[in-house]
mmCIF file of N, CA, C and O in Angstrom:
data_model
loop_
_atom_site.group_PDB
_atom_site.id
_atom_site.type_symbol
_atom_site.label_atom_id
_atom_site.label_comp_id
_atom_site.label_asym_id
_atom_site.label_seq_id
_atom_site.Cartn_x
_atom_site.Cartn_y
_atom_site.Cartn_z
ATOM 1 N N MET A 80 112.086 90.791 80.133
ATOM 2 C CA MET A 80 111.822 91.812 81.111
ATOM 3 C C MET A 80 110.407 91.624 81.639
ATOM 4 O O MET A 80 109.474 91.358 80.897
ATOM 5 N N ILE A 81 110.275 91.785 82.932
ATOM 6 C CA ILE A 81 108.966 91.728 83.592
ATOM 7 C C ILE A 81 108.671 93.131 84.109
ATOM 8 O O ILE A 81 109.522 93.748 84.752
ATOM 9 N N ILE A 82 107.473 93.607 83.826
ATOM 10 C CA ILE A 82 107.074 94.950 84.245
ATOM 11 C C ILE A 82 105.790 94.840 85.055
ATOM 12 O O ILE A 82 104.806 94.266 84.592
ATOM 13 N N ALA A 83 105.810 95.378 86.281
ATOM 14 C CA ALA A 83 104.619 95.424 87.123
ATOM 15 C C ALA A 83 104.224 96.887 87.288
ATOM 16 O O ALA A 83 105.046 97.710 87.679
ATOM 17 N N LEU A 84 102.984 97.204 86.962
ATOM 18 C CA LEU A 84 102.494 98.572 87.087
ATOM 19 C C LEU A 84 101.213 98.592 87.904
ATOM 20 O O LEU A 84 100.342 97.732 87.739
ATOM 21 N N TYR A 85 101.108 99.578 88.770
ATOM 22 C CA TYR A 85 99.868 99.822 89.503
ATOM 23 C C TYR A 85 99.724 101.323 89.650
ATOM 24 O O TYR A 85 100.519 101.959 90.346
ATOM 25 N N VAL A 86 98.764 101.899 88.984
ATOM 26 C CA VAL A 86 98.496 103.339 88.937
ATOM 27 C C VAL A 86 99.773 104.076 88.536
ATOM 28 O O VAL A 86 100.107 104.128 87.376
ATOM 29 N N ASP A 87 100.506 104.642 89.498
ATOM 30 C CA ASP A 87 101.726 105.362 89.151
ATOM 31 C C ASP A 87 102.973 104.738 89.774
ATOM 32 O O ASP A 87 104.014 105.372 89.876
ATOM 33 N N ASP A 88 102.884 103.484 90.193
ATOM 34 C CA ASP A 88 104.031 102.755 90.739
ATOM 35 C C ASP A 88 104.428 101.654 89.771
ATOM 36 O O ASP A 88 103.581 100.876 89.324
ATOM 37 N N GLY A 89 105.697 101.604 89.457
ATOM 38 C CA GLY A 89 106.177 100.590 88.528
ATOM 39 C C GLY A 89 107.369 99.841 89.085
ATOM 40 O O GLY A 89 108.132 100.348 89.900
ATOM 41 N N LEU A 90 107.527 98.618 88.632
ATOM 42 C CA LEU A 90 108.617 97.757 89.062
ATOM 43 C C LEU A 90 109.025 96.910 87.869
ATOM 44 O O LEU A 90 108.170 96.396 87.148
ATOM 45 N N THR A 91 110.330 96.806 87.635
ATOM 46 C CA THR A 91 110.805 95.973 86.533
ATOM 47 C C THR A 91 111.816 94.968 87.033
ATOM 48 O O THR A 91 112.522 95.203 88.005
ATOM 49 N N ALA A 92 111.876 93.847 86.363
ATOM 50 C CA ALA A 92 112.895 92.819 86.603
ATOM 51 C C ALA A 92 113.438 92.438 85.239
ATOM 52 O O ALA A 92 112.672 92.234 84.297
ATOM 53 N N ASN A 93 114.758 92.387 85.122
ATOM 54 C CA ASN A 93 115.324 92.098 83.815
ATOM 55 C C ASN A 93 116.662 91.395 83.950
ATOM 56 O O ASN A 93 117.273 91.384 85.013
ATOM 57 N N ASN A 94 117.100 90.813 82.853
ATOM 58 C CA ASN A 94 118.422 90.176 82.820
ATOM 59 C C ASN A 94 119.270 90.704 81.666
ATOM 60 O O ASN A 94 120.262 90.102 81.298
ATOM 61 N N ASN A 95 118.859 91.843 81.094
ATOM 62 C CA ASN A 95 119.585 92.443 79.990
ATOM 63 C C ASN A 95 119.689 93.948 80.234
ATOM 64 O O ASN A 95 118.726 94.692 80.023
ATOM 65 N N ASP A 96 120.848 94.393 80.684
ATOM 66 C CA ASP A 96 121.030 95.796 81.038
ATOM 67 C C ASP A 96 120.834 96.739 79.852
ATOM 68 O O ASP A 96 120.319 97.849 80.006
ATOM 69 N N GLU A 97 121.219 96.312 78.674
ATOM 70 C CA GLU A 97 121.078 97.153 77.486
ATOM 71 C C GLU A 97 119.607 97.392 77.149
ATOM 72 O O GLU A 97 119.186 98.515 76.873
ATOM 73 N N GLU A 98 118.807 96.337 77.170
ATOM 74 C CA GLU A 98 117.367 96.465 76.902
ATOM 75 C C GLU A 98 116.686 97.285 77.987
ATOM 76 O O GLU A 98 115.793 98.085 77.704
ATOM 77 N N TYR A 99 117.118 97.099 79.219
ATOM 78 C CA TYR A 99 116.551 97.870 80.326
ATOM 79 C C TYR A 99 116.829 99.358 80.129
ATOM 80 O O TYR A 99 115.942 100.190 80.299
ATOM 81 N N ALA A 100 118.059 99.704 79.744
ATOM 82 C CA ALA A 100 118.423 101.100 79.513
ATOM 83 C C ALA A 100 117.574 101.705 78.397
ATOM 84 O O ALA A 100 117.107 102.847 78.512
ATOM 85 N N LYS A 101 117.345 100.949 77.327
ATOM 86 C CA LYS A 101 116.492 101.424 76.228
ATOM 87 C C LYS A 101 115.061 101.668 76.716
ATOM 88 O O LYS A 101 114.432 102.664 76.358
ATOM 89 N N PHE A 102 114.569 100.733 77.509
ATOM 90 C CA PHE A 102 113.210 100.840 78.036
ATOM 91 C C PHE A 102 113.063 102.082 78.916
ATOM 92 O O PHE A 102 112.111 102.857 78.755
ATOM 93 N N ILE A 103 114.000 102.300 79.826
ATOM 94 C CA ILE A 103 113.943 103.453 80.731
ATOM 95 C C ILE A 103 114.066 104.761 79.949
ATOM 96 O O ILE A 103 113.365 105.733 80.230
ATOM 97 N N THR A 104 114.931 104.780 78.947
ATOM 98 C CA THR A 104 115.085 105.979 78.114
ATOM 99 C C THR A 104 113.781 106.304 77.403
ATOM 100 O O THR A 104 113.334 107.455 77.396
ATOM 101 N N ALA A 105 113.152 105.304 76.819
ATOM 102 C CA ALA A 105 111.882 105.519 76.116
ATOM 103 C C ALA A 105 110.775 105.934 77.084
ATOM 104 O O ALA A 105 109.973 106.822 76.782
ATOM 105 N N LEU A 106 110.742 105.311 78.233
ATOM 106 C CA LEU A 106 109.709 105.626 79.223
ATOM 107 C C LEU A 106 109.889 107.033 79.781
ATOM 108 O O LEU A 106 108.916 107.780 79.926
ATOM 109 N N SER A 107 111.133 107.413 80.070
ATOM 110 C CA SER A 107 111.384 108.736 80.640
ATOM 111 C C SER A 107 111.186 109.856 79.616
ATOM 112 O O SER A 107 110.992 111.012 79.989
ATOM 113 N N ALA A 108 111.223 109.523 78.333
ATOM 114 C CA ALA A 108 110.940 110.523 77.302
ATOM 115 C C ALA A 108 109.458 110.891 77.303
ATOM 116 O O ALA A 108 109.081 111.986 76.886
ATOM 117 N N ARG A 109 108.630 109.978 77.777
ATOM 118 C CA ARG A 109 107.187 110.205 77.752
ATOM 119 C C ARG A 109 106.605 110.536 79.128
ATOM 120 O O ARG A 109 105.604 111.237 79.234
ATOM 121 N N PHE A 110 107.221 110.005 80.196
ATOM 122 C CA PHE A 110 106.705 110.194 81.554
ATOM 123 C C PHE A 110 107.815 110.666 82.479
ATOM 124 O O PHE A 110 108.992 110.405 82.237
ATOM 125 N N GLU A 111 107.412 111.311 83.566
ATOM 126 C CA GLU A 111 108.376 111.720 84.584
ATOM 127 C C GLU A 111 108.625 110.535 85.515
ATOM 128 O O GLU A 111 107.692 109.992 86.108
ATOM 129 N N LEU A 112 109.864 110.119 85.636
ATOM 130 C CA LEU A 112 110.226 109.006 86.509
ATOM 131 C C LEU A 112 110.871 109.555 87.774
ATOM 132 O O LEU A 112 111.711 110.444 87.711
ATOM 133 N N SER A 113 110.493 108.997 88.921
ATOM 134 C CA SER A 113 111.020 109.511 90.178
ATOM 135 C C SER A 113 112.185 108.684 90.710
ATOM 136 O O SER A 113 112.876 109.122 91.618
ATOM 137 N N ALA A 114 112.406 107.502 90.196
ATOM 138 C CA ALA A 114 113.506 106.667 90.697
ATOM 139 C C ALA A 114 114.098 105.879 89.536
ATOM 140 O O ALA A 114 113.406 105.510 88.595
ATOM 141 N N GLU A 115 115.365 105.643 89.627
ATOM 142 C CA GLU A 115 116.045 104.833 88.618
ATOM 143 C C GLU A 115 116.294 103.437 89.187
ATOM 144 O O GLU A 115 115.732 103.062 90.200
ATOM 145 N N SER A 116 117.180 102.709 88.560
ATOM 146 C CA SER A 116 117.404 101.325 88.954
ATOM 147 C C SER A 116 118.050 101.225 90.335
ATOM 148 O O SER A 116 119.160 101.677 90.560
ATOM 149 N N THR A 117 117.309 100.681 91.242
ATOM 150 C CA THR A 117 117.788 100.389 92.589
ATOM 151 C C THR A 117 117.203 99.045 93.014
ATOM 152 O O THR A 117 116.222 98.578 92.453
ATOM 153 N N GLU A 118 117.798 98.476 93.995
ATOM 154 C CA GLU A 118 117.279 97.224 94.554
ATOM 155 C C GLU A 118 115.963 97.536 95.266
ATOM 156 O O GLU A 118 115.899 98.423 96.109
ATOM 157 N N VAL A 119 114.913 96.820 94.937
ATOM 158 C CA VAL A 119 113.610 97.070 95.551
ATOM 159 C C VAL A 119 113.609 96.510 96.977
ATOM 160 O O VAL A 119 114.110 95.418 97.235
ATOM 161 N N SER A 120 113.073 97.299 97.904
ATOM 162 C CA SER A 120 112.920 96.818 99.276
ATOM 163 C C SER A 120 111.471 96.965 99.742
ATOM 164 O O SER A 120 111.069 96.346 100.716
ATOM 165 N N TRP A 121 110.698 97.769 98.986
ATOM 166 C CA TRP A 121 109.307 98.017 99.372
ATOM 167 C C TRP A 121 108.520 98.326 98.107
ATOM 168 O O TRP A 121 108.924 99.174 97.311
ATOM 169 N N TYR A 122 107.398 97.652 97.883
ATOM 170 C CA TYR A 122 106.569 97.923 96.717
ATOM 171 C C TYR A 122 105.115 97.688 97.061
ATOM 172 O O TYR A 122 104.745 96.580 97.470
ATOM 173 N N LEU A 123 104.307 98.730 96.944
ATOM 174 C CA LEU A 123 102.867 98.669 97.202
ATOM 175 C C LEU A 123 102.542 98.099 98.579
ATOM 176 O O LEU A 123 101.642 97.279 98.733
ATOM 177 N N GLY A 124 103.284 98.514 99.573
ATOM 178 C CA GLY A 124 103.017 98.072 100.939
ATOM 179 C C GLY A 124 103.552 96.693 101.271
ATOM 180 O O GLY A 124 103.264 96.158 102.333
ATOM 181 N N VAL A 125 104.314 96.111 100.385
ATOM 182 C CA VAL A 125 104.879 94.770 100.618
ATOM 183 C C VAL A 125 106.398 94.904 100.683
ATOM 184 O O VAL A 125 107.014 95.456 99.776
ATOM 185 N N GLY A 126 106.977 94.388 101.757
ATOM 186 C CA GLY A 126 108.424 94.378 101.885
ATOM 187 C C GLY A 126 109.021 93.294 101.011
ATOM 188 O O GLY A 126 108.461 92.206 100.878
ATOM 189 N N VAL A 127 110.144 93.591 100.374
ATOM 190 C CA VAL A 127 110.802 92.639 99.486
ATOM 191 C C VAL A 127 112.229 92.431 99.989
ATOM 192 O O VAL A 127 112.993 93.385 100.102
ATOM 193 N N VAL A 128 112.561 91.176 100.313
ATOM 194 C CA VAL A 128 113.896 90.839 100.795
ATOM 195 C C VAL A 128 114.472 89.779 99.864
ATOM 196 O O VAL A 128 113.894 88.706 99.704
ATOM 197 N N ARG A 129 115.606 90.110 99.254
ATOM 198 C CA ARG A 129 116.233 89.175 98.326
ATOM 199 C C ARG A 129 117.491 88.591 98.942
ATOM 200 O O ARG A 129 118.339 89.320 99.426
ATOM 201 N N ASP A 130 117.594 87.268 98.909
ATOM 202 C CA ASP A 130 118.791 86.569 99.380
ATOM 203 C C ASP A 130 119.526 86.062 98.143
ATOM 204 O O ASP A 130 119.137 85.067 97.535
ATOM 205 N N TRP A 131 120.587 86.783 97.770
ATOM 206 C CA TRP A 131 121.327 86.442 96.559
ATOM 207 C C TRP A 131 122.024 85.100 96.680
ATOM 208 O O TRP A 131 122.134 84.369 95.696
ATOM 209 N N VAL A 132 122.487 84.746 97.861
ATOM 210 C CA VAL A 132 123.206 83.482 98.056
ATOM 211 C C VAL A 132 122.254 82.299 97.889
ATOM 212 O O VAL A 132 122.549 81.345 97.175
ATOM 213 N N ALA A 133 121.105 82.371 98.549
ATOM 214 C CA ALA A 133 120.125 81.281 98.472
ATOM 215 C C ALA A 133 119.302 81.337 97.188
ATOM 216 O O ALA A 133 118.625 80.373 96.836
ATOM 217 N N GLY A 134 119.324 82.480 96.497
ATOM 218 C CA GLY A 134 118.539 82.625 95.273
ATOM 219 C C GLY A 134 117.045 82.725 95.543
ATOM 220 O O GLY A 134 116.238 82.233 94.772
ATOM 221 N N THR A 135 116.679 83.396 96.659
ATOM 222 C CA THR A 135 115.269 83.492 97.031
ATOM 223 C C THR A 135 114.827 84.946 97.143
ATOM 224 O O THR A 135 115.639 85.846 97.322
ATOM 225 N N ILE A 136 113.536 85.134 97.040
ATOM 226 C CA ILE A 136 112.915 86.431 97.264
ATOM 227 C C ILE A 136 111.796 86.215 98.277
ATOM 228 O O ILE A 136 110.944 85.338 98.104
ATOM 229 N N LYS A 137 111.809 87.018 99.338
ATOM 230 C CA LYS A 137 110.796 86.906 100.392
ATOM 231 C C LYS A 137 109.920 88.145 100.353
ATOM 232 O O LYS A 137 110.421 89.275 100.329
ATOM 233 N N LEU A 138 108.613 87.948 100.319
ATOM 234 C CA LEU A 138 107.651 89.046 100.376
ATOM 235 C C LEU A 138 107.032 89.043 101.764
ATOM 236 O O LEU A 138 106.624 87.984 102.257
ATOM 237 N N THR A 139 106.970 90.205 102.391
ATOM 238 C CA THR A 139 106.457 90.266 103.754
ATOM 239 C C THR A 139 105.564 91.484 103.965
ATOM 240 O O THR A 139 105.785 92.528 103.354
ATOM 241 N N GLN A 140 104.581 91.331 104.808
ATOM 242 C CA GLN A 140 103.724 92.442 105.204
ATOM 243 C C GLN A 140 103.870 92.709 106.700
ATOM 244 O O GLN A 140 102.966 93.211 107.354
ATOM 245 N N GLU A 141 105.040 92.395 107.229
ATOM 246 C CA GLU A 141 105.308 92.567 108.654
ATOM 247 C C GLU A 141 105.082 94.012 109.095
ATOM 248 O O GLU A 141 104.465 94.267 110.128
ATOM 249 N N GLN A 142 105.572 94.975 108.319
ATOM 250 C CA GLN A 142 105.405 96.388 108.680
ATOM 251 C C GLN A 142 103.937 96.783 108.668
ATOM 252 O O GLN A 142 103.480 97.540 109.523
ATOM 253 N N TYR A 143 103.163 96.258 107.720
ATOM 254 C CA TYR A 143 101.734 96.545 107.653
ATOM 255 C C TYR A 143 101.033 96.054 108.917
ATOM 256 O O TYR A 143 100.225 96.769 109.510
ATOM 257 N N VAL A 144 101.367 94.840 109.344
ATOM 258 C CA VAL A 144 100.750 94.270 110.543
ATOM 259 C C VAL A 144 101.156 95.080 111.773
ATOM 260 O O VAL A 144 100.324 95.391 112.633
ATOM 261 N N THR A 145 102.421 95.460 111.865
ATOM 262 C CA THR A 145 102.901 96.271 112.985
ATOM 263 C C THR A 145 102.164 97.610 113.037
ATOM 264 O O THR A 145 101.714 98.040 114.104
ATOM 265 N N ASP A 146 102.011 98.259 111.877
ATOM 266 C CA ASP A 146 101.289 99.532 111.813
ATOM 267 C C ASP A 146 99.826 99.356 112.190
ATOM 268 O O ASP A 146 99.240 100.211 112.863
ATOM 269 N N LEU A 147 99.226 98.262 111.778
ATOM 270 C CA LEU A 147 97.828 97.975 112.102
ATOM 271 C C LEU A 147 97.651 97.785 113.608
ATOM 272 O O LEU A 147 96.706 98.307 114.207
ATOM 273 N N LEU A 148 98.553 97.043 114.226
ATOM 274 C CA LEU A 148 98.496 96.849 115.683
ATOM 275 C C LEU A 148 98.642 98.179 116.419
ATOM 276 O O LEU A 148 97.932 98.432 117.403
ATOM 277 N N LYS A 149 99.538 99.027 115.965
ATOM 278 C CA LYS A 149 99.707 100.344 116.590
ATOM 279 C C LYS A 149 98.446 101.181 116.423
ATOM 280 O O LYS A 149 97.998 101.846 117.354
ATOM 281 N N ARG A 150 97.861 101.131 115.230
ATOM 282 C CA ARG A 150 96.664 101.932 114.936
ATOM 283 C C ARG A 150 95.507 101.599 115.868
ATOM 284 O O ARG A 150 94.738 102.469 116.282
ATOM 285 N N PHE A 151 95.371 100.324 116.222
ATOM 286 C CA PHE A 151 94.272 99.893 117.081
ATOM 287 C C PHE A 151 94.713 99.651 118.520
ATOM 288 O O PHE A 151 94.043 98.947 119.274
ATOM 289 N N ASN A 152 95.857 100.250 118.893
ATOM 290 C CA ASN A 152 96.379 100.159 120.260
ATOM 291 C C ASN A 152 96.511 98.721 120.749
ATOM 292 O O ASN A 152 96.139 98.395 121.873
ATOM 293 N N MET A 153 97.025 97.852 119.891
ATOM 294 C CA MET A 153 97.190 96.444 120.253
ATOM 295 C C MET A 153 98.655 96.020 120.188
ATOM 296 O O MET A 153 98.959 94.837 120.170
ATOM 297 N N SER A 154 99.567 96.972 120.189
ATOM 298 C CA SER A 154 100.995 96.658 120.075
ATOM 299 C C SER A 154 101.505 95.811 121.233
ATOM 300 O O SER A 154 102.439 95.032 121.069
ATOM 301 N N ASP A 155 100.890 95.967 122.395
ATOM 302 C CA ASP A 155 101.355 95.248 123.584
ATOM 303 C C ASP A 155 100.516 94.023 123.913
ATOM 304 O O ASP A 155 100.653 93.454 124.996
ATOM 305 N N CYS A 156 99.645 93.595 123.016
ATOM 306 C CA CYS A 156 98.806 92.436 123.304
ATOM 307 C C CYS A 156 99.625 91.147 123.265
ATOM 308 O O CYS A 156 100.715 91.105 122.691
ATOM 309 N N ASN A 157 99.111 90.108 123.870
ATOM 310 C CA ASN A 157 99.808 88.817 123.926
ATOM 311 C C ASN A 157 99.406 87.969 122.719
ATOM 312 O O ASN A 157 98.232 87.707 122.505
ATOM 313 N N PRO A 158 100.376 87.514 121.939
ATOM 314 C CA PRO A 158 100.050 86.687 120.762
ATOM 315 C C PRO A 158 99.618 85.282 121.175
ATOM 316 O O PRO A 158 100.039 84.761 122.203
ATOM 317 N N VAL A 159 98.742 84.688 120.362
ATOM 318 C CA VAL A 159 98.316 83.307 120.547
ATOM 319 C C VAL A 159 98.373 82.590 119.206
ATOM 320 O O VAL A 159 98.398 83.224 118.149
ATOM 321 N N LEU A 160 98.399 81.261 119.237
ATOM 322 C CA LEU A 160 98.495 80.494 117.999
ATOM 323 C C LEU A 160 97.215 80.507 117.195
ATOM 324 O O LEU A 160 97.237 80.497 115.976
ATOM 325 N N THR A 161 96.051 80.484 117.881
ATOM 326 C CA THR A 161 94.764 80.518 117.177
ATOM 327 C C THR A 161 93.907 81.610 117.789
ATOM 328 O O THR A 161 94.059 81.955 118.968
ATOM 329 N N PRO A 162 92.973 82.168 117.035
ATOM 330 C CA PRO A 162 92.169 83.274 117.544
ATOM 331 C C PRO A 162 91.321 82.940 118.781
ATOM 332 O O PRO A 162 91.014 83.822 119.545
ATOM 333 N N MET A 163 90.990 81.690 118.990
ATOM 334 C CA MET A 163 90.097 81.330 120.095
ATOM 335 C C MET A 163 90.827 80.842 121.347
ATOM 336 O O MET A 163 90.202 80.391 122.271
ATOM 337 N N GLU A 164 92.139 80.911 121.385
ATOM 338 C CA GLU A 164 92.856 80.442 122.592
ATOM 339 C C GLU A 164 92.612 81.363 123.746
ATOM 340 O O GLU A 164 92.515 82.530 123.640
#
């Protein structure tokens, strides 16, 4: 089992459902948990896309960049390959 924790956000990856259930039971006895086992799509501002067929996981900050462009009123700017073009 792999456990990622940051302040009050946690993420687990496992290949043993029985051990995972024991872990969640023990954790929920001590702490309040807000979500149970679901497929992760967003964690700490990073989008997570899993392709089960290809066996890949893609991490993206596309939404962060989009929000940043909106924040600075640059949503309609013209993209270039390098900053000095």
